[in-house]
Amino acid sequence: PGVGRLHGAKGSGAGSGPAADARPTAPVAGGAAAVTVGSAAAAPASPGRSNSSTGRSTSSNSSNSSNSSISSTSSTMDESKSNSNSNAPPSANAVPQHVSGLWIGQAVPDASLADVPVNPIRWSATLTRPDVFPGAPSFFGAGYFDDAADVENSPVLFYTLRGVWDPEQGTVEFDKVYETEKISSDFAIKYEGRVDLATPDGQPTVTGSWTNAVMGTFGTFAARLEEA
């Protein structure tokens, strides 16, 4: 693997430190380019599985053969209802107070930027409901990589994430800022996208676009919250 690069910086090489996720990835549509998120695509949750991160759970069908037709009809109706509302913002009662953990994915440059490498995503980040935590940032997190090539004698670089999540609209906007005096605070990567809490495998995802105004680079990104 090559050496790590600042997100959106031009030059060959991709992160080889802890930011790089070597496990298989599952494709997710991300706009101008295909983006991958997390580990291999998981099968739909098994009956009765609960997801503590999103507050969603799946209910098992009755094993009683006499109720099989009723269960089948109910499942079909539930699936139809779920599909018809898949693009609708979740109600406040359906949104957990916070969604926290390790998010893994990729930030992919636009196809026109051949000299900009893919930037791996490995964020420790939290989404919080503004009505539950007033005054607190509704999106915040951090990360680092230990093979930086852009700052002399500084292979380890930390960065923070801070922004706004709108649970009602399902949108998110945030900045990624490198926490070192050796990099100008103007060198901030801006992200805009959507948060999906109702995915087939029950694990939330965030997808959208990114822009590095200083370098004049841009692209798409996607990340998936890993299972606890």
Coordinates of C-alpha atoms in Angstrom, one line a residue:
P1 CA 0.0 0.0 0.0
G2 CA 1.0 3.6 -0.6
V3 CA 1.5 6.3 1.9
G4 CA -1.5 8.3 3.3
R5 CA -2.6 11.6 1.8
L6 CA -4.6 14.5 3.2
H7 CA -8.1 14.1 2.0
G8 CA -8.5 15.7 -1.4
A9 CA -4.7 16.3 -1.8
K10 CA -3.3 15.4 -5.2
G11 CA -0.7 12.7 -5.6
S12 CA -0.6 8.9 -5.7
G13 CA -1.0 6.7 -2.7
A14 CA -3.7 5.6 -0.3
G15 CA -3.7 5.2 3.5
S16 CA -2.1 2.1 4.7
G17 CA -2.5 2.7 8.5
P18 CA -5.5 2.1 10.7
A19 CA -7.7 4.2 8.4
A20 CA -7.5 1.6 5.7
D21 CA -10.1 -1.1 6.0
A22 CA -8.8 -4.3 4.4
R23 CA -12.1 -6.3 4.7
P24 CA -14.4 -6.8 1.7
T25 CA -16.7 -4.0 1.1
A26 CA -20.3 -3.7 -0.2
P27 CA -21.1 -1.2 -3.1
V28 CA -23.3 1.7 -2.3
A29 CA -24.5 4.3 -4.9
G30 CA -22.7 7.6 -4.1
G31 CA -23.3 9.9 -7.0
A32 CA -20.5 10.5 -9.6
A33 CA -18.6 7.4 -8.6
A34 CA -19.3 4.1 -6.9
V35 CA -18.5 4.1 -3.2
T36 CA -18.0 1.2 -0.8
V37 CA -19.0 1.1 2.8
G38 CA -18.1 -1.1 5.7
S39 CA -17.7 -4.8 5.6
A40 CA -19.3 -7.3 3.1
A41 CA -23.0 -6.8 2.6
A42 CA -24.8 -8.4 5.5
A43 CA -27.8 -10.7 4.9
P44 CA -31.1 -9.3 6.2
A45 CA -31.4 -9.5 10.0
S46 CA -32.6 -12.8 11.2
P47 CA -36.1 -13.0 12.9
G48 CA -36.1 -11.5 16.4
R49 CA -32.8 -9.6 16.0
S50 CA -32.7 -6.2 17.8
N51 CA -30.5 -3.3 16.8
S52 CA -29.5 -1.2 19.8
S53 CA -28.0 1.6 17.6
T54 CA -31.2 2.4 15.8
G55 CA -33.9 1.2 18.1
R56 CA -35.3 -1.0 15.3
S57 CA -36.1 -4.7 15.6
T58 CA -37.5 -7.4 13.5
S59 CA -40.2 -9.7 14.8
S60 CA -40.2 -13.5 14.2
N61 CA -43.1 -15.2 12.4
S62 CA -45.2 -17.6 14.4
S63 CA -44.0 -21.2 14.2
N64 CA -47.6 -22.4 14.6
S65 CA -48.6 -23.9 11.3
S66 CA -52.3 -22.9 11.9
N67 CA -51.2 -19.2 11.9
S68 CA -48.9 -19.5 8.9
S69 CA -51.3 -17.9 6.4
I70 CA -52.0 -15.0 8.8
S71 CA -48.3 -14.5 9.4
S72 CA -47.6 -14.5 5.7
T73 CA -50.3 -12.0 5.0
S74 CA -49.1 -9.8 7.8
S75 CA -45.5 -9.9 6.6
T76 CA -46.6 -9.0 3.1
M77 CA -48.5 -6.0 4.4
D78 CA -45.6 -4.9 6.6
E79 CA -43.2 -5.2 3.7
S80 CA -45.5 -3.2 1.4
K81 CA -45.9 -0.5 4.0
S82 CA -42.1 -0.4 4.6
N83 CA -41.4 -0.1 0.9
S84 CA -43.9 2.7 0.3
N85 CA -42.4 4.8 3.2
S86 CA -38.7 4.0 2.6
N87 CA -38.0 7.5 1.3
A88 CA -40.0 9.3 4.0
P89 CA -38.2 11.0 6.9
P90 CA -38.6 9.0 10.1
S91 CA -40.9 10.4 12.8
A92 CA -39.3 11.8 16.0
N93 CA -40.5 8.8 18.0
A94 CA -38.9 6.4 15.5
V95 CA -35.5 8.2 15.7
P96 CA -33.1 7.1 18.5
Q97 CA -31.7 9.7 20.8
H98 CA -28.2 9.1 19.4
V99 CA -26.5 6.9 16.8
S100 CA -22.9 6.3 17.7
G101 CA -20.0 4.0 16.9
L102 CA -17.4 3.2 14.3
W103 CA -18.3 4.2 10.7
I104 CA -16.3 2.6 7.9
G105 CA -16.4 3.4 4.2
Q106 CA -14.6 5.5 1.5
A107 CA -14.4 9.0 0.1
V108 CA -14.0 8.7 -3.7
P109 CA -12.7 11.5 -5.9
D110 CA -14.6 12.5 -9.0
A111 CA -13.7 10.6 -12.1
S112 CA -12.1 13.7 -13.5
L113 CA -9.5 13.8 -10.7
A114 CA -7.3 10.9 -11.7
D115 CA -4.4 12.1 -9.5
V116 CA -6.4 12.2 -6.3
P117 CA -6.5 8.9 -4.3
V118 CA -9.4 7.3 -2.6
N119 CA -9.5 8.3 1.1
P120 CA -10.6 5.5 3.5
I121 CA -13.2 6.4 6.1
R122 CA -12.8 5.1 9.6
W123 CA -14.6 7.6 11.9
S124 CA -15.6 7.4 15.5
A125 CA -18.7 9.5 15.3
T126 CA -22.1 10.3 16.9
L127 CA -25.4 11.7 15.6
T128 CA -27.5 13.3 18.3
R129 CA -31.1 14.5 18.2
P130 CA -31.2 18.3 18.6
D131 CA -34.4 18.1 20.6
V132 CA -32.9 15.6 23.1
F133 CA -29.4 17.3 23.4
P134 CA -30.1 21.0 22.8
G135 CA -27.0 23.1 22.3
A136 CA -24.7 20.2 21.5
P137 CA -23.4 19.5 18.0
S138 CA -25.8 17.1 16.3
F139 CA -22.9 15.4 14.4
F140 CA -19.4 15.1 15.9
G141 CA -16.5 12.7 15.8
A142 CA -12.8 12.2 15.2
G143 CA -10.2 10.0 13.6
Y144 CA -6.5 9.7 12.6
F145 CA -4.0 8.1 10.3
D146 CA -0.4 7.3 11.0
D147 CA 1.3 7.3 7.6
A148 CA 0.8 10.9 6.5
A149 CA 3.0 11.9 3.6
D150 CA 2.0 15.6 3.2
V151 CA 3.4 17.0 6.4
E152 CA 7.1 16.7 7.1
N153 CA 8.0 14.7 10.2
S154 CA 4.4 14.3 11.1
P155 CA 3.2 10.9 10.1
V156 CA 0.4 10.9 12.6
L157 CA -2.4 13.3 11.9
F158 CA -5.6 13.7 13.9
Y159 CA -8.8 15.3 12.6
T160 CA -12.2 16.2 14.0
L161 CA -15.7 16.1 12.5
R162 CA -18.3 18.6 13.5
G163 CA -21.6 19.6 11.9
V164 CA -25.4 19.4 11.9
W165 CA -27.8 16.5 11.5
D166 CA -31.5 17.1 10.7
P167 CA -33.4 13.9 11.7
E168 CA -36.7 15.1 10.3
Q169 CA -35.2 15.7 6.8
G170 CA -32.5 12.9 7.1
T171 CA -29.8 15.4 6.0
V172 CA -26.3 16.0 7.4
E173 CA -23.6 18.7 6.9
F174 CA -20.2 18.6 8.6
D175 CA -16.6 19.6 8.3
K176 CA -13.4 17.5 8.6
V177 CA -10.6 19.6 10.1
Y178 CA -7.0 18.4 10.7
E179 CA -6.0 19.2 14.3
T180 CA -2.4 20.4 13.8
E181 CA -0.8 23.8 13.6
K182 CA 1.2 22.6 10.6
I183 CA -2.0 22.5 8.5
S184 CA -4.1 25.7 7.9
S185 CA -7.5 25.7 9.4
D186 CA -8.7 26.7 6.0
F187 CA -7.9 23.2 4.8
A188 CA -11.3 21.8 5.8
I189 CA -13.2 19.1 3.8
K190 CA -16.9 19.9 3.7
Y191 CA -19.4 17.0 3.5
E192 CA -23.1 17.1 2.6
G193 CA -25.3 14.1 2.5
R194 CA -28.1 11.9 3.9
V195 CA -28.4 9.6 6.9
D196 CA -30.3 6.4 6.3
L197 CA -31.5 4.6 9.5
A198 CA -33.8 2.1 7.7
T199 CA -31.3 0.0 5.7
P200 CA -32.0 -3.7 4.8
D201 CA -29.4 -5.0 7.3
G202 CA -30.4 -2.6 10.1
Q203 CA -27.1 -0.7 10.1
P204 CA -27.3 3.1 9.5
T205 CA -25.4 4.6 6.6
V206 CA -24.3 8.1 5.6
T207 CA -23.8 9.0 1.9
G208 CA -23.3 12.2 -0.1
S209 CA -20.6 14.5 -1.5
W210 CA -17.4 16.1 -0.3
T211 CA -15.5 19.2 -1.3
N212 CA -12.0 20.4 -0.6
A213 CA -12.0 24.1 -1.7
V214 CA -8.3 24.7 -1.0
M215 CA -7.2 21.9 -3.4
G216 CA -10.2 22.3 -5.8
T217 CA -11.1 18.6 -5.4
F218 CA -14.4 17.0 -4.8
G219 CA -16.2 13.6 -5.0
T220 CA -18.6 11.3 -3.2
F221 CA -18.5 9.4 0.1
A222 CA -20.4 6.6 1.9
A223 CA -19.9 5.0 5.3
R224 CA -21.7 2.4 7.3
L225 CA -22.0 2.1 11.1
E226 CA -20.4 -1.2 12.1
E227 CA -22.2 -3.7 14.4
A228 CA -21.6 -3.2 18.1

